[in-house]
Coordinates of N, CA and C in Angstrom, one line a residue:
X20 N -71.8 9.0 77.4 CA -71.5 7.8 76.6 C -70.2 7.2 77.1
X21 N -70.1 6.2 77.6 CA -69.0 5.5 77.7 C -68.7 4.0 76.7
X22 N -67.3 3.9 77.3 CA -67.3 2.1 76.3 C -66.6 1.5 76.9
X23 N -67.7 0.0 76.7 CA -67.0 -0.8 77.7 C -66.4 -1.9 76.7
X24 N -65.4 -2.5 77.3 CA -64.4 -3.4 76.8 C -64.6 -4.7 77.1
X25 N -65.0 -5.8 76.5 CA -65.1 -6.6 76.8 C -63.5 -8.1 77.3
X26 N -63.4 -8.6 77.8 CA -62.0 -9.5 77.8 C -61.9 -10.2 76.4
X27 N -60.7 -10.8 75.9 CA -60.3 -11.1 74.7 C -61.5 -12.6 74.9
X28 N -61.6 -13.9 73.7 CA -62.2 -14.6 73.7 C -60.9 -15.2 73.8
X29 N -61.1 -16.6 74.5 CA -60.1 -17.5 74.7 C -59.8 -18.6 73.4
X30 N -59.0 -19.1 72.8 CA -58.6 -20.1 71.9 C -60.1 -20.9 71.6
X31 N -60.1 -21.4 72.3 CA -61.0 -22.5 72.5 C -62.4 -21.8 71.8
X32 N -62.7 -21.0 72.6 CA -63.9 -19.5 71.8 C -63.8 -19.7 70.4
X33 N -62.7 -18.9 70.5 CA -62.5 -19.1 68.7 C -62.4 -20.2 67.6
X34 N -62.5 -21.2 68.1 CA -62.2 -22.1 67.6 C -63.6 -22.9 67.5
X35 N -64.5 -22.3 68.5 CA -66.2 -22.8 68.5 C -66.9 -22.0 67.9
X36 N -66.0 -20.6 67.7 CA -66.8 -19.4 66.9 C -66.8 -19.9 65.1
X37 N -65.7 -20.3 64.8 CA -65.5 -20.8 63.4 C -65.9 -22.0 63.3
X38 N -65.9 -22.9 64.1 CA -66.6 -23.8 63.7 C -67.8 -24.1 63.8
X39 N -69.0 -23.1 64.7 CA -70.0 -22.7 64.4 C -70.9 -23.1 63.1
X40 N -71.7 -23.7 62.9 CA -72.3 -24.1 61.4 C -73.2 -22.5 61.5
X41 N -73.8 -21.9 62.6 CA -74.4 -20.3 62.1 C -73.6 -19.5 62.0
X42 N -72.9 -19.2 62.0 CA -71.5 -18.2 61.6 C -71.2 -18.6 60.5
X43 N -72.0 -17.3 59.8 CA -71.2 -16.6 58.5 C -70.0 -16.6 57.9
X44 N -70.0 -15.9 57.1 CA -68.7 -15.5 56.6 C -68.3 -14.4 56.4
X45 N -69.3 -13.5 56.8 CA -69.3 -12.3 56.7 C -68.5 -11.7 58.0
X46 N -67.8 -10.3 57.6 CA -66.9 -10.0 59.0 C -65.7 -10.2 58.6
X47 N -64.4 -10.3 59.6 CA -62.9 -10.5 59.5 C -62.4 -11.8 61.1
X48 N -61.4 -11.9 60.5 CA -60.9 -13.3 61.5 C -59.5 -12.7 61.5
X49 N -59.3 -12.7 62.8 CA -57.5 -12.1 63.1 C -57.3 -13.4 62.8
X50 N -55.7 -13.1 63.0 CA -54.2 -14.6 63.8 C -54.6 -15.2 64.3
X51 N -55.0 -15.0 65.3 CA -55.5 -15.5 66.5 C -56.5 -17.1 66.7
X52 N -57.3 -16.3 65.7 CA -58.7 -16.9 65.9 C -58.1 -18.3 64.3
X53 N -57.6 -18.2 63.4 CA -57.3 -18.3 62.6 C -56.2 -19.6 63.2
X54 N -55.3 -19.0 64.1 CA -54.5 -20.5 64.3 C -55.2 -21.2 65.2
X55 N -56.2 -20.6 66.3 CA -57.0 -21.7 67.3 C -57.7 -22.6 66.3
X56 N -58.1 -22.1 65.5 CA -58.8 -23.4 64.5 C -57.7 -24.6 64.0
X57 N -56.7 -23.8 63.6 CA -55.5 -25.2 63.8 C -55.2 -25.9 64.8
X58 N -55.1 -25.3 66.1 CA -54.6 -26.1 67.2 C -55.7 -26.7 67.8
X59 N -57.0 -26.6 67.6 CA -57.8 -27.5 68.0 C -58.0 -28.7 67.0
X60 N -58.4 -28.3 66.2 CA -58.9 -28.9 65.0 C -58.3 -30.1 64.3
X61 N -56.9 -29.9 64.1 CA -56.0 -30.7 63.2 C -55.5 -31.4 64.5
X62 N -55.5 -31.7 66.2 CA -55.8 -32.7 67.0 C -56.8 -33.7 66.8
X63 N -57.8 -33.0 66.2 CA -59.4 -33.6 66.5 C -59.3 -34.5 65.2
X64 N -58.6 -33.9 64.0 CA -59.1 -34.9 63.0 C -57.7 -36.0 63.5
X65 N -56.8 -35.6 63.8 CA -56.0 -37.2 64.0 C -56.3 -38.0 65.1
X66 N -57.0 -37.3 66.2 CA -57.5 -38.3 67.3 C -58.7 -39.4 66.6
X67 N -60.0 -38.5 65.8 CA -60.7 -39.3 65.5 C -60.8 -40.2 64.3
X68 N -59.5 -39.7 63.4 CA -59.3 -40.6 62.2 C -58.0 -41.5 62.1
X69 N -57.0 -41.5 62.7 CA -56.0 -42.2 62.5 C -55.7 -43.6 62.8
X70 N -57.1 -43.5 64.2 CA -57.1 -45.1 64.8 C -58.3 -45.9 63.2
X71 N -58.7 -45.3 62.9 CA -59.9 -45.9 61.7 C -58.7 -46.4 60.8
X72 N -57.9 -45.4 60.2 CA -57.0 -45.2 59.7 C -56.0 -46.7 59.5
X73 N -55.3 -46.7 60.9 CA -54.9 -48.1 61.1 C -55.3 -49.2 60.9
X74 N -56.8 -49.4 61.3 CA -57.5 -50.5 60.7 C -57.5 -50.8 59.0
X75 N -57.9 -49.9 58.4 CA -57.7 -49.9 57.1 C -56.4 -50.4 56.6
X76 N -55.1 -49.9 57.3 CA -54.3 -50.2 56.7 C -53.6 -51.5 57.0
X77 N -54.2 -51.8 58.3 CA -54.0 -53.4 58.6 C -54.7 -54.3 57.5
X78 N -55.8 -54.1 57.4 CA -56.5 -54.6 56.2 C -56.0 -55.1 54.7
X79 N -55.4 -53.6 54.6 CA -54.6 -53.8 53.1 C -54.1 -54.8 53.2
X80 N -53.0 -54.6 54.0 CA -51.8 -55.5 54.1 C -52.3 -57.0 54.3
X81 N -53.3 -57.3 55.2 CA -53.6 -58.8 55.2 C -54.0 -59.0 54.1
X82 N -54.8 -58.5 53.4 CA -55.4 -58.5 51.8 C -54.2 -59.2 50.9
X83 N -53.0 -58.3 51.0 CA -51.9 -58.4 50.0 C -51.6 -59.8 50.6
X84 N -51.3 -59.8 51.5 CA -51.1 -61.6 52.1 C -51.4 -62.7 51.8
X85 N -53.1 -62.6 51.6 CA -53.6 -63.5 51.9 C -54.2 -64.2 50.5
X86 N -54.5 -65.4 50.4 CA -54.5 -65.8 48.8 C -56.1 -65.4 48.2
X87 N -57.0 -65.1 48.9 CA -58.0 -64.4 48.3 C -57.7 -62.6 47.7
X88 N -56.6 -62.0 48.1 CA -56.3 -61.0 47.3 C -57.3 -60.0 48.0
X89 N -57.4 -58.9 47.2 CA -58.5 -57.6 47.8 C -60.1 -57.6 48.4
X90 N -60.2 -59.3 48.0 CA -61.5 -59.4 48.4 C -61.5 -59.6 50.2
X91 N -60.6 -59.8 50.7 CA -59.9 -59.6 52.3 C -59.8 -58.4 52.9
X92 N -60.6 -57.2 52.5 CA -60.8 -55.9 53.3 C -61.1 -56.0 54.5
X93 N -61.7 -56.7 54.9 CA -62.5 -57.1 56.5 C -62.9 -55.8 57.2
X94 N -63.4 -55.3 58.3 CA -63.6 -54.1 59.0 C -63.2 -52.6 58.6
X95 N -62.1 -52.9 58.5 CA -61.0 -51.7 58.2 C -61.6 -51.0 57.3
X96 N -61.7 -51.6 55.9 CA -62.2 -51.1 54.9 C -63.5 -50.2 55.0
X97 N -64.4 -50.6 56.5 CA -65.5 -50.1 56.6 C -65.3 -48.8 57.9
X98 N -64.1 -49.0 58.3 CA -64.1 -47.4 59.0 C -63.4 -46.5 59.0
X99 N -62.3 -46.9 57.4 CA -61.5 -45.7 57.1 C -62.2 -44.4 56.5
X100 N -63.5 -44.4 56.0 CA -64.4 -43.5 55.6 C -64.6 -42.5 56.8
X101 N -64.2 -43.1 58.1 CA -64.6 -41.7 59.5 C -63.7 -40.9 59.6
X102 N -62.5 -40.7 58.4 CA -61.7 -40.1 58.7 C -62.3 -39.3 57.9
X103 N -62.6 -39.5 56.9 CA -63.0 -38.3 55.9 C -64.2 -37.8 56.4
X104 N -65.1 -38.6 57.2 CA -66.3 -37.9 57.4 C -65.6 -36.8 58.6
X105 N -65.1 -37.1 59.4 CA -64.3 -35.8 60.1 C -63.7 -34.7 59.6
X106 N -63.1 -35.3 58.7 CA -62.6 -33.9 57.3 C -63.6 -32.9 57.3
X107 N -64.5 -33.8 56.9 CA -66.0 -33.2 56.1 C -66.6 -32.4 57.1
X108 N -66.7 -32.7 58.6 CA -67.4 -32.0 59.2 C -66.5 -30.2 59.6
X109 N -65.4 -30.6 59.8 CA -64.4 -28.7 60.2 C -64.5 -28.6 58.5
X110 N -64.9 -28.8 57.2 CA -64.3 -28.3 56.0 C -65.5 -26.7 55.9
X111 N -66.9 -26.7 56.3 CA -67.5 -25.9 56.3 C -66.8 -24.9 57.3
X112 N -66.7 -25.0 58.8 CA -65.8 -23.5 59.5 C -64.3 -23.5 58.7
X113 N -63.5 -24.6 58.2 CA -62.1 -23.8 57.6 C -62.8 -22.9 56.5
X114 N -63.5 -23.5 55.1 CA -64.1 -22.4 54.2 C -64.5 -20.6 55.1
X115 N -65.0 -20.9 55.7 CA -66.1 -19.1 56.6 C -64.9 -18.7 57.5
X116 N -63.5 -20.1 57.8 CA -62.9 -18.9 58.3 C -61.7 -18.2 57.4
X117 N -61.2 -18.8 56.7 CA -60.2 -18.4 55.3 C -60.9 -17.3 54.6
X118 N -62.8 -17.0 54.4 CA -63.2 -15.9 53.5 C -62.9 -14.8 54.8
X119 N -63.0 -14.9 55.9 CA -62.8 -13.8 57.0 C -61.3 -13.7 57.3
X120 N -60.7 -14.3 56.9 CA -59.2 -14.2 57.2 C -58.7 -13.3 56.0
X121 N -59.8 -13.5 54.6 CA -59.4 -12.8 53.8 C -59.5 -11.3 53.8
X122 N -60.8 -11.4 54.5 CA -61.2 -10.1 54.4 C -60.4 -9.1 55.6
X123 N -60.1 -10.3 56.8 CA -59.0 -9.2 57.6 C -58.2 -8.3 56.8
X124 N -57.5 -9.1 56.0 CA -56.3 -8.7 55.0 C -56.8 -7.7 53.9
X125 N -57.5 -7.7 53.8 CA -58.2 -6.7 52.7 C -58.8 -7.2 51.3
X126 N -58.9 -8.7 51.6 CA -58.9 -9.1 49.6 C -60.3 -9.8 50.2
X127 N -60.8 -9.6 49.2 CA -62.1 -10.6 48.5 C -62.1 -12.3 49.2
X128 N -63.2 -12.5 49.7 CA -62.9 -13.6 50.4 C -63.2 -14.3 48.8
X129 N -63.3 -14.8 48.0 CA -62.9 -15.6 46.6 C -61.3 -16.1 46.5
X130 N -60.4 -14.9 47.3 CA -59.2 -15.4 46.9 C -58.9 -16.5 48.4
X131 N -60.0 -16.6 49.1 CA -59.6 -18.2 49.8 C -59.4 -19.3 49.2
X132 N -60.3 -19.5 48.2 CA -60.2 -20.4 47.0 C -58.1 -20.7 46.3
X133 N -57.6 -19.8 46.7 CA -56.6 -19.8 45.9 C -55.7 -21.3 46.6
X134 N -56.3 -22.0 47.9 CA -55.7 -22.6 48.7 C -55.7 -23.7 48.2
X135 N -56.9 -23.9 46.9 CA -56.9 -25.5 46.5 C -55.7 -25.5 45.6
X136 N -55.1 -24.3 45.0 CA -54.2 -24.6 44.4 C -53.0 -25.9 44.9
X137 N -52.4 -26.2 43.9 CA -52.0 -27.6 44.1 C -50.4 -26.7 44.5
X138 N -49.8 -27.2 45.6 CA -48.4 -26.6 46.3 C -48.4 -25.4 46.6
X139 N -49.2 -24.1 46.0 CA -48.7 -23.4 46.3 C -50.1 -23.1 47.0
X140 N -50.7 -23.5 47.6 CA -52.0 -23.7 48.2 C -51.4 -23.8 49.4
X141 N -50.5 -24.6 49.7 CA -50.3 -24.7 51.6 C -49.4 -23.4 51.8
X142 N -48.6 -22.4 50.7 CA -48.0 -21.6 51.1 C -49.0 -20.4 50.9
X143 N -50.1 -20.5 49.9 CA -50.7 -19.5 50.4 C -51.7 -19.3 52.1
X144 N -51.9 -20.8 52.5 CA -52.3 -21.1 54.0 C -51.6 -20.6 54.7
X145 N -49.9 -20.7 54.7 CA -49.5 -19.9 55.8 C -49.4 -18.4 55.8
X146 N -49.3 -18.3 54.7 CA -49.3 -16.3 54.4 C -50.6 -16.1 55.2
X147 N -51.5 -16.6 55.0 CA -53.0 -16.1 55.6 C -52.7 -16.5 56.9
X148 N -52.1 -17.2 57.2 CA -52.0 -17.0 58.9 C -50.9 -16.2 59.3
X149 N -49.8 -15.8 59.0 CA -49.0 -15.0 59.6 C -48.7 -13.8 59.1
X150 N -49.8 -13.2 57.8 CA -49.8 -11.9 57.6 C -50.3 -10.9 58.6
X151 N -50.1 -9.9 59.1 CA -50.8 -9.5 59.7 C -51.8 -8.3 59.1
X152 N -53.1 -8.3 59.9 CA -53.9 -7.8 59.6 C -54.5 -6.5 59.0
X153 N -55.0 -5.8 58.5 CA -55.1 -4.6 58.0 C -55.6 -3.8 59.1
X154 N -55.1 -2.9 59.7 CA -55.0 -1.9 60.5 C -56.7 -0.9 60.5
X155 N -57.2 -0.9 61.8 CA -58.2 0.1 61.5 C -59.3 -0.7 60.7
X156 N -60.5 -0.1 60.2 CA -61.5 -1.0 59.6 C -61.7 -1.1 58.2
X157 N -62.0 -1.2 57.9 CA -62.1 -1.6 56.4 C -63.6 -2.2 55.5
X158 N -63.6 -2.4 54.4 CA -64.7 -2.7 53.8 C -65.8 -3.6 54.3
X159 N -64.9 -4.9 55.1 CA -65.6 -5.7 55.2 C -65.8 -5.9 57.1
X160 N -65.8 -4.5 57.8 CA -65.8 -4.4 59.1 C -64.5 -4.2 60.1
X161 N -65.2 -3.4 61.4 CA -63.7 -3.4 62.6 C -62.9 -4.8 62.1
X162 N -61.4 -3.8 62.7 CA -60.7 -4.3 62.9 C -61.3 -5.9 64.0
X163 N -60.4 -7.0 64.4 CA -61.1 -8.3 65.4 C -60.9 -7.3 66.3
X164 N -59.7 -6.4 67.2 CA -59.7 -6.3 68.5 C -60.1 -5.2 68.9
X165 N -60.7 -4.4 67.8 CA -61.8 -3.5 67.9 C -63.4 -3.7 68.4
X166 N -63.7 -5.2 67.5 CA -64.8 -5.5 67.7 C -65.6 -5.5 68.8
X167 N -64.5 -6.0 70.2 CA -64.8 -6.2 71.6 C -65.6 -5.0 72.4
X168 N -65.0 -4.0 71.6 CA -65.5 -2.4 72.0 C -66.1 -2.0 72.1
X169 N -67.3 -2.3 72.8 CA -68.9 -1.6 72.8 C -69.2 0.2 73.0
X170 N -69.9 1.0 72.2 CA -70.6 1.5 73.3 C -71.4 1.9 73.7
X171 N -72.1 2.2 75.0 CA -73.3 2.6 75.6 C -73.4 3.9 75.6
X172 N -74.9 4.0 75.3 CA -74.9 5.7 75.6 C -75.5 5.6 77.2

């Protein structure tokens, strides 16, 4: 019986692993995998929504200008919605990766939920990323850098 080791998954991996629409929730999510979802992700929603973004808010403003009033939305008004539809598309992998981030740590992925809390929601976001992880395995599975660890008989 031996075990073989597989190499770590790269950022980018992890960041296709959570946002994955077949990937569960089930399991644990290190640091790791947990901030590649930020550093990919939160690029991707300002690349593809801030330029929409602008249009809308050019919009306003000629609106407020102009003597027809709010009825002057023009374009804008019609593609500030792709920002949210981009929200909308990472909000299913951030949910499956927060209940696995939870369960790294040991708690009930329900207390992901605790993030809609209003202010103290972004401080409990960063605790879940820079707590570190519960040692060894636990209820809800290996440890992440265990997982890689196969063995063959």
């Amino acid at each position: 019986m031996s075990t073989v080791v597989t190499s770590a998954p790269s950022a980018w991996e992890y960041f296709l692993r959570a946002q994955h629409w077949g990937t569960g929730s089930h399991g644990r999510a290190g640091r790791k995998e947990f901030w590649s979802f930020f550093a990919f992700g939160i690029p991707a929603l300002l690349l593809f929504s801030l330029p929409f973004f602008a249009f809308f808010l050019q919009s306003v403003v000629l609106a407020m200008f102009d003597h027809r009033g709010l009825s002057y939305l023009g374009v804008g008004a019609l593609l500030d919605p792709m920002g949210a539809l981009v929200a909308l598309y990472f909000t299913p992998g951030l949910v499956k990766l927060l209940i696995r981030r939870s369960h790294d740590l040991g708690v009930p992925g329900v207390f992901a939920g605790l993030v809609l809390l209003p202010y103290a929601g972004r401080f409990i976001l960063l605790l879940a990323g820079l707590l570190p992880s519960q040692s060894g395995g636990n209820a809800y599975g290996a440890h992440p850098s265990e997982e890689r660890a196969t063995t063959v008989l």
